[in-house]
Amino acid sequence: MDNKYSVEKEVEQFFDGYAEEFDSIYGYNPNRSFIDSIVDRLFRQAMYKRFQKTLDIIDDETIKTILDVGSGSGRYCVEYVKLNKTVIGIDLAENMINLSKNIMQSKF
């Protein structure tokens, strides 16, 4: 059981330190260099495709509420709310949660 806790703590600490860099992968960081943005688009296409595919699936009027486990910076949550969904996002990393709150407040 201690090992499980240790792994969870490691994940939490990693994403606490990586929150803003992780969020910038989605192209929302104005401080991200042009080269980094191009590299993201070229080598992280699977992330962008998964993001769009998820939104396509969720854009179903029978789906009303979403639990986003590992919600990170909340970029999916923002899009879910735009689709008129009730969303609860949870994450281990406190910095991700704080970033998510700030992003949601700036959007709505």
JSON list of C-alpha atoms in Angstrom, two decimals:
[
{"chain": "A", "resi": 1, "resn": "MET", "atom": "CA", "xyz": [0.00, 0.00, 0.00]},
{"chain": "A", "resi": 2, "resn": "ASP", "atom": "CA", "xyz": [2.89, 2.38, 0.72]},
{"chain": "A", "resi": 3, "resn": "ASN", "atom": "CA", "xyz": [4.15, 1.83, -2.84]},
{"chain": "A", "resi": 4, "resn": "LYS", "atom": "CA", "xyz": [0.79, 2.88, -4.30]},
{"chain": "A", "resi": 5, "resn": "TYR", "atom": "CA", "xyz": [0.82, 6.01, -2.19]},
{"chain": "A", "resi": 6, "resn": "SER", "atom": "CA", "xyz": [4.37, 6.70, -3.29]},
{"chain": "A", "resi": 7, "resn": "VAL", "atom": "CA", "xyz": [3.45, 6.44, -6.98]},
{"chain": "A", "resi": 8, "resn": "GLU", "atom": "CA", "xyz": [0.44, 8.74, -6.49]},
{"chain": "A", "resi": 9, "resn": "LYS", "atom": "CA", "xyz": [2.67, 11.27, -4.72]},
{"chain": "A", "resi": 10, "resn": "GLU", "atom": "CA", "xyz": [5.23, 11.12, -7.54]},
{"chain": "A", "resi": 11, "resn": "VAL", "atom": "CA", "xyz": [2.51, 11.74, -10.14]},
{"chain": "A", "resi": 12, "resn": "GLU", "atom": "CA", "xyz": [1.10, 14.60, -8.09]},
{"chain": "A", "resi": 13, "resn": "GLN", "atom": "CA", "xyz": [4.53, 16.22, -7.67]},
{"chain": "A", "resi": 14, "resn": "PHE", "atom": "CA", "xyz": [5.40, 15.79, -11.36]},
{"chain": "A", "resi": 15, "resn": "PHE", "atom": "CA", "xyz": [2.20, 17.46, -12.56]},
{"chain": "A", "resi": 16, "resn": "ASP", "atom": "CA", "xyz": [2.40, 20.15, -9.88]},
{"chain": "A", "resi": 17, "resn": "GLY", "atom": "CA", "xyz": [5.71, 21.21, -11.43]},
{"chain": "A", "resi": 18, "resn": "TYR", "atom": "CA", "xyz": [4.58, 20.63, -15.02]},
{"chain": "A", "resi": 19, "resn": "ALA", "atom": "CA", "xyz": [1.12, 22.22, -14.92]},
{"chain": "A", "resi": 20, "resn": "GLU", "atom": "CA", "xyz": [1.68, 25.31, -17.07]},
{"chain": "A", "resi": 21, "resn": "GLU", "atom": "CA", "xyz": [3.98, 23.54, -19.53]},
{"chain": "A", "resi": 22, "resn": "PHE", "atom": "CA", "xyz": [1.43, 20.73, -19.90]},
{"chain": "A", "resi": 23, "resn": "ASP", "atom": "CA", "xyz": [-1.37, 23.22, -20.48]},
{"chain": "A", "resi": 24, "resn": "SER", "atom": "CA", "xyz": [0.63, 25.01, -23.17]},
{"chain": "A", "resi": 25, "resn": "ILE", "atom": "CA", "xyz": [0.59, 21.83, -25.27]},
{"chain": "A", "resi": 26, "resn": "TYR", "atom": "CA", "xyz": [-3.00, 22.71, -26.14]},
{"chain": "A", "resi": 27, "resn": "GLY", "atom": "CA", "xyz": [-1.79, 25.97, -27.66]},
{"chain": "A", "resi": 28, "resn": "TYR", "atom": "CA", "xyz": [-3.11, 28.39, -25.06]},
{"chain": "A", "resi": 29, "resn": "ASN", "atom": "CA", "xyz": [0.18, 29.78, -23.78]},
{"chain": "A", "resi": 30, "resn": "PRO", "atom": "CA", "xyz": [1.10, 33.07, -25.46]},
{"chain": "A", "resi": 31, "resn": "ASN", "atom": "CA", "xyz": [4.64, 32.71, -24.08]},
{"chain": "A", "resi": 32, "resn": "ARG", "atom": "CA", "xyz": [5.20, 29.45, -25.97]},
{"chain": "A", "resi": 33, "resn": "SER", "atom": "CA", "xyz": [7.64, 29.88, -28.82]},
{"chain": "A", "resi": 34, "resn": "PHE", "atom": "CA", "xyz": [6.56, 29.46, -32.42]},
{"chain": "A", "resi": 35, "resn": "ILE", "atom": "CA", "xyz": [8.95, 26.49, -32.77]},
{"chain": "A", "resi": 36, "resn": "ASP", "atom": "CA", "xyz": [7.51, 24.77, -29.68]},
{"chain": "A", "resi": 37, "resn": "SER", "atom": "CA", "xyz": [3.98, 25.27, -31.04]},
{"chain": "A", "resi": 38, "resn": "ILE", "atom": "CA", "xyz": [4.97, 23.71, -34.38]},
{"chain": "A", "resi": 39, "resn": "VAL", "atom": "CA", "xyz": [6.68, 20.78, -32.63]},
{"chain": "A", "resi": 40, "resn": "ASP", "atom": "CA", "xyz": [3.53, 20.23, -30.54]},
{"chain": "A", "resi": 41, "resn": "ARG", "atom": "CA", "xyz": [1.33, 20.21, -33.63]},
{"chain": "A", "resi": 42, "resn": "LEU", "atom": "CA", "xyz": [3.65, 17.79, -35.48]},
{"chain": "A", "resi": 43, "resn": "PHE", "atom": "CA", "xyz": [4.46, 15.34, -32.73]},
{"chain": "A", "resi": 44, "resn": "ARG", "atom": "CA", "xyz": [1.40, 15.51, -30.53]},
{"chain": "A", "resi": 45, "resn": "GLN", "atom": "CA", "xyz": [-1.24, 15.00, -33.17]},
{"chain": "A", "resi": 46, "resn": "ALA", "atom": "CA", "xyz": [-2.63, 12.01, -31.26]},
{"chain": "A", "resi": 47, "resn": "MET", "atom": "CA", "xyz": [-3.46, 14.34, -28.34]},
{"chain": "A", "resi": 48, "resn": "TYR", "atom": "CA", "xyz": [-5.29, 16.77, -30.59]},
{"chain": "A", "resi": 49, "resn": "LYS", "atom": "CA", "xyz": [-7.18, 13.97, -32.33]},
{"chain": "A", "resi": 50, "resn": "ARG", "atom": "CA", "xyz": [-8.17, 12.43, -28.97]},
{"chain": "A", "resi": 51, "resn": "PHE", "atom": "CA", "xyz": [-9.32, 15.86, -27.78]},
{"chain": "A", "resi": 52, "resn": "GLN", "atom": "CA", "xyz": [-11.54, 16.35, -30.85]},
{"chain": "A", "resi": 53, "resn": "LYS", "atom": "CA", "xyz": [-12.85, 12.77, -30.81]},
{"chain": "A", "resi": 54, "resn": "THR", "atom": "CA", "xyz": [-13.79, 13.14, -27.14]},
{"chain": "A", "resi": 55, "resn": "LEU", "atom": "CA", "xyz": [-15.68, 16.34, -27.89]},
{"chain": "A", "resi": 56, "resn": "ASP", "atom": "CA", "xyz": [-17.47, 14.66, -30.77]},
{"chain": "A", "resi": 57, "resn": "ILE", "atom": "CA", "xyz": [-18.60, 11.82, -28.48]},
{"chain": "A", "resi": 58, "resn": "ILE", "atom": "CA", "xyz": [-19.64, 14.16, -25.66]},
{"chain": "A", "resi": 59, "resn": "ASP", "atom": "CA", "xyz": [-21.65, 16.34, -28.06]},
{"chain": "A", "resi": 60, "resn": "ASP", "atom": "CA", "xyz": [-24.66, 14.11, -27.49]},
{"chain": "A", "resi": 61, "resn": "GLU", "atom": "CA", "xyz": [-27.76, 15.60, -25.90]},
{"chain": "A", "resi": 62, "resn": "THR", "atom": "CA", "xyz": [-28.37, 12.46, -23.83]},
{"chain": "A", "resi": 63, "resn": "ILE", "atom": "CA", "xyz": [-25.10, 13.09, -21.96]},
{"chain": "A", "resi": 64, "resn": "LYS", "atom": "CA", "xyz": [-25.81, 15.71, -19.31]},
{"chain": "A", "resi": 65, "resn": "THR", "atom": "CA", "xyz": [-23.13, 15.26, -16.63]},
{"chain": "A", "resi": 66, "resn": "ILE", "atom": "CA", "xyz": [-19.42, 14.46, -16.94]},
{"chain": "A", "resi": 67, "resn": "LEU", "atom": "CA", "xyz": [-16.87, 13.40, -14.34]},
{"chain": "A", "resi": 68, "resn": "ASP", "atom": "CA", "xyz": [-13.44, 14.30, -15.73]},
{"chain": "A", "resi": 69, "resn": "VAL", "atom": "CA", "xyz": [-10.93, 12.23, -13.76]},
{"chain": "A", "resi": 70, "resn": "GLY", "atom": "CA", "xyz": [-7.42, 13.58, -14.15]},
{"chain": "A", "resi": 71, "resn": "SER", "atom": "CA", "xyz": [-8.81, 16.82, -15.54]},
{"chain": "A", "resi": 72, "resn": "GLY", "atom": "CA", "xyz": [-5.44, 18.54, -15.55]},
{"chain": "A", "resi": 73, "resn": "SER", "atom": "CA", "xyz": [-5.67, 22.19, -16.46]},
{"chain": "A", "resi": 74, "resn": "GLY", "atom": "CA", "xyz": [-9.36, 21.86, -17.29]},
{"chain": "A", "resi": 75, "resn": "ARG", "atom": "CA", "xyz": [-9.21, 22.39, -21.06]},
{"chain": "A", "resi": 76, "resn": "TYR", "atom": "CA", "xyz": [-11.61, 19.50, -21.67]},
{"chain": "A", "resi": 77, "resn": "CYS", "atom": "CA", "xyz": [-13.90, 20.85, -18.91]},
{"chain": "A", "resi": 78, "resn": "VAL", "atom": "CA", "xyz": [-14.09, 24.23, -20.63]},
{"chain": "A", "resi": 79, "resn": "GLU", "atom": "CA", "xyz": [-15.22, 22.59, -23.85]},
{"chain": "A", "resi": 80, "resn": "TYR", "atom": "CA", "xyz": [-17.73, 20.38, -22.02]},
{"chain": "A", "resi": 81, "resn": "VAL", "atom": "CA", "xyz": [-19.30, 23.45, -20.42]},
{"chain": "A", "resi": 82, "resn": "LYS", "atom": "CA", "xyz": [-19.50, 25.09, -23.85]},
{"chain": "A", "resi": 83, "resn": "LEU", "atom": "CA", "xyz": [-21.50, 22.02, -24.92]},
{"chain": "A", "resi": 84, "resn": "ASN", "atom": "CA", "xyz": [-23.94, 22.71, -22.05]},
{"chain": "A", "resi": 85, "resn": "LYS", "atom": "CA", "xyz": [-22.74, 19.86, -19.83]},
{"chain": "A", "resi": 86, "resn": "THR", "atom": "CA", "xyz": [-22.49, 19.80, -16.05]},
{"chain": "A", "resi": 87, "resn": "VAL", "atom": "CA", "xyz": [-18.85, 18.97, -15.31]},
{"chain": "A", "resi": 88, "resn": "ILE", "atom": "CA", "xyz": [-16.89, 17.89, -12.27]},
{"chain": "A", "resi": 89, "resn": "GLY", "atom": "CA", "xyz": [-13.12, 17.81, -12.78]},
{"chain": "A", "resi": 90, "resn": "ILE", "atom": "CA", "xyz": [-10.74, 16.17, -10.32]},
{"chain": "A", "resi": 91, "resn": "ASP", "atom": "CA", "xyz": [-6.97, 15.91, -10.32]},
{"chain": "A", "resi": 92, "resn": "LEU", "atom": "CA", "xyz": [-4.20, 14.87, -7.94]},
{"chain": "A", "resi": 93, "resn": "ALA", "atom": "CA", "xyz": [-2.01, 17.91, -8.61]},
{"chain": "A", "resi": 94, "resn": "GLU", "atom": "CA", "xyz": [-2.97, 21.06, -6.72]},
{"chain": "A", "resi": 95, "resn": "ASN", "atom": "CA", "xyz": [-1.31, 23.31, -9.33]},
{"chain": "A", "resi": 96, "resn": "MET", "atom": "CA", "xyz": [-3.43, 21.70, -12.04]},
{"chain": "A", "resi": 97, "resn": "ILE", "atom": "CA", "xyz": [-6.56, 22.33, -9.99]},
{"chain": "A", "resi": 98, "resn": "ASN", "atom": "CA", "xyz": [-5.57, 25.97, -9.43]},
{"chain": "A", "resi": 99, "resn": "LEU", "atom": "CA", "xyz": [-4.77, 26.43, -13.12]},
{"chain": "A", "resi": 100, "resn": "SER", "atom": "CA", "xyz": [-8.12, 24.87, -14.01]},
{"chain": "A", "resi": 101, "resn": "LYS", "atom": "CA", "xyz": [-9.99, 27.22, -11.67]},
{"chain": "A", "resi": 102, "resn": "ASN", "atom": "CA", "xyz": [-8.23, 30.24, -13.19]},
{"chain": "A", "resi": 103, "resn": "ILE", "atom": "CA", "xyz": [-8.95, 29.10, -16.74]},
{"chain": "A", "resi": 104, "resn": "MET", "atom": "CA", "xyz": [-12.63, 28.44, -15.97]},
{"chain": "A", "resi": 105, "resn": "GLN", "atom": "CA", "xyz": [-13.01, 31.85, -14.30]},
{"chain": "A", "resi": 106, "resn": "SER", "atom": "CA", "xyz": [-11.43, 33.59, -17.28]},
{"chain": "A", "resi": 107, "resn": "LYS", "atom": "CA", "xyz": [-13.75, 31.80, -19.73]},
{"chain": "A", "resi": 108, "resn": "PHE", "atom": "CA", "xyz": [-17.07, 32.08, -17.88]}
]
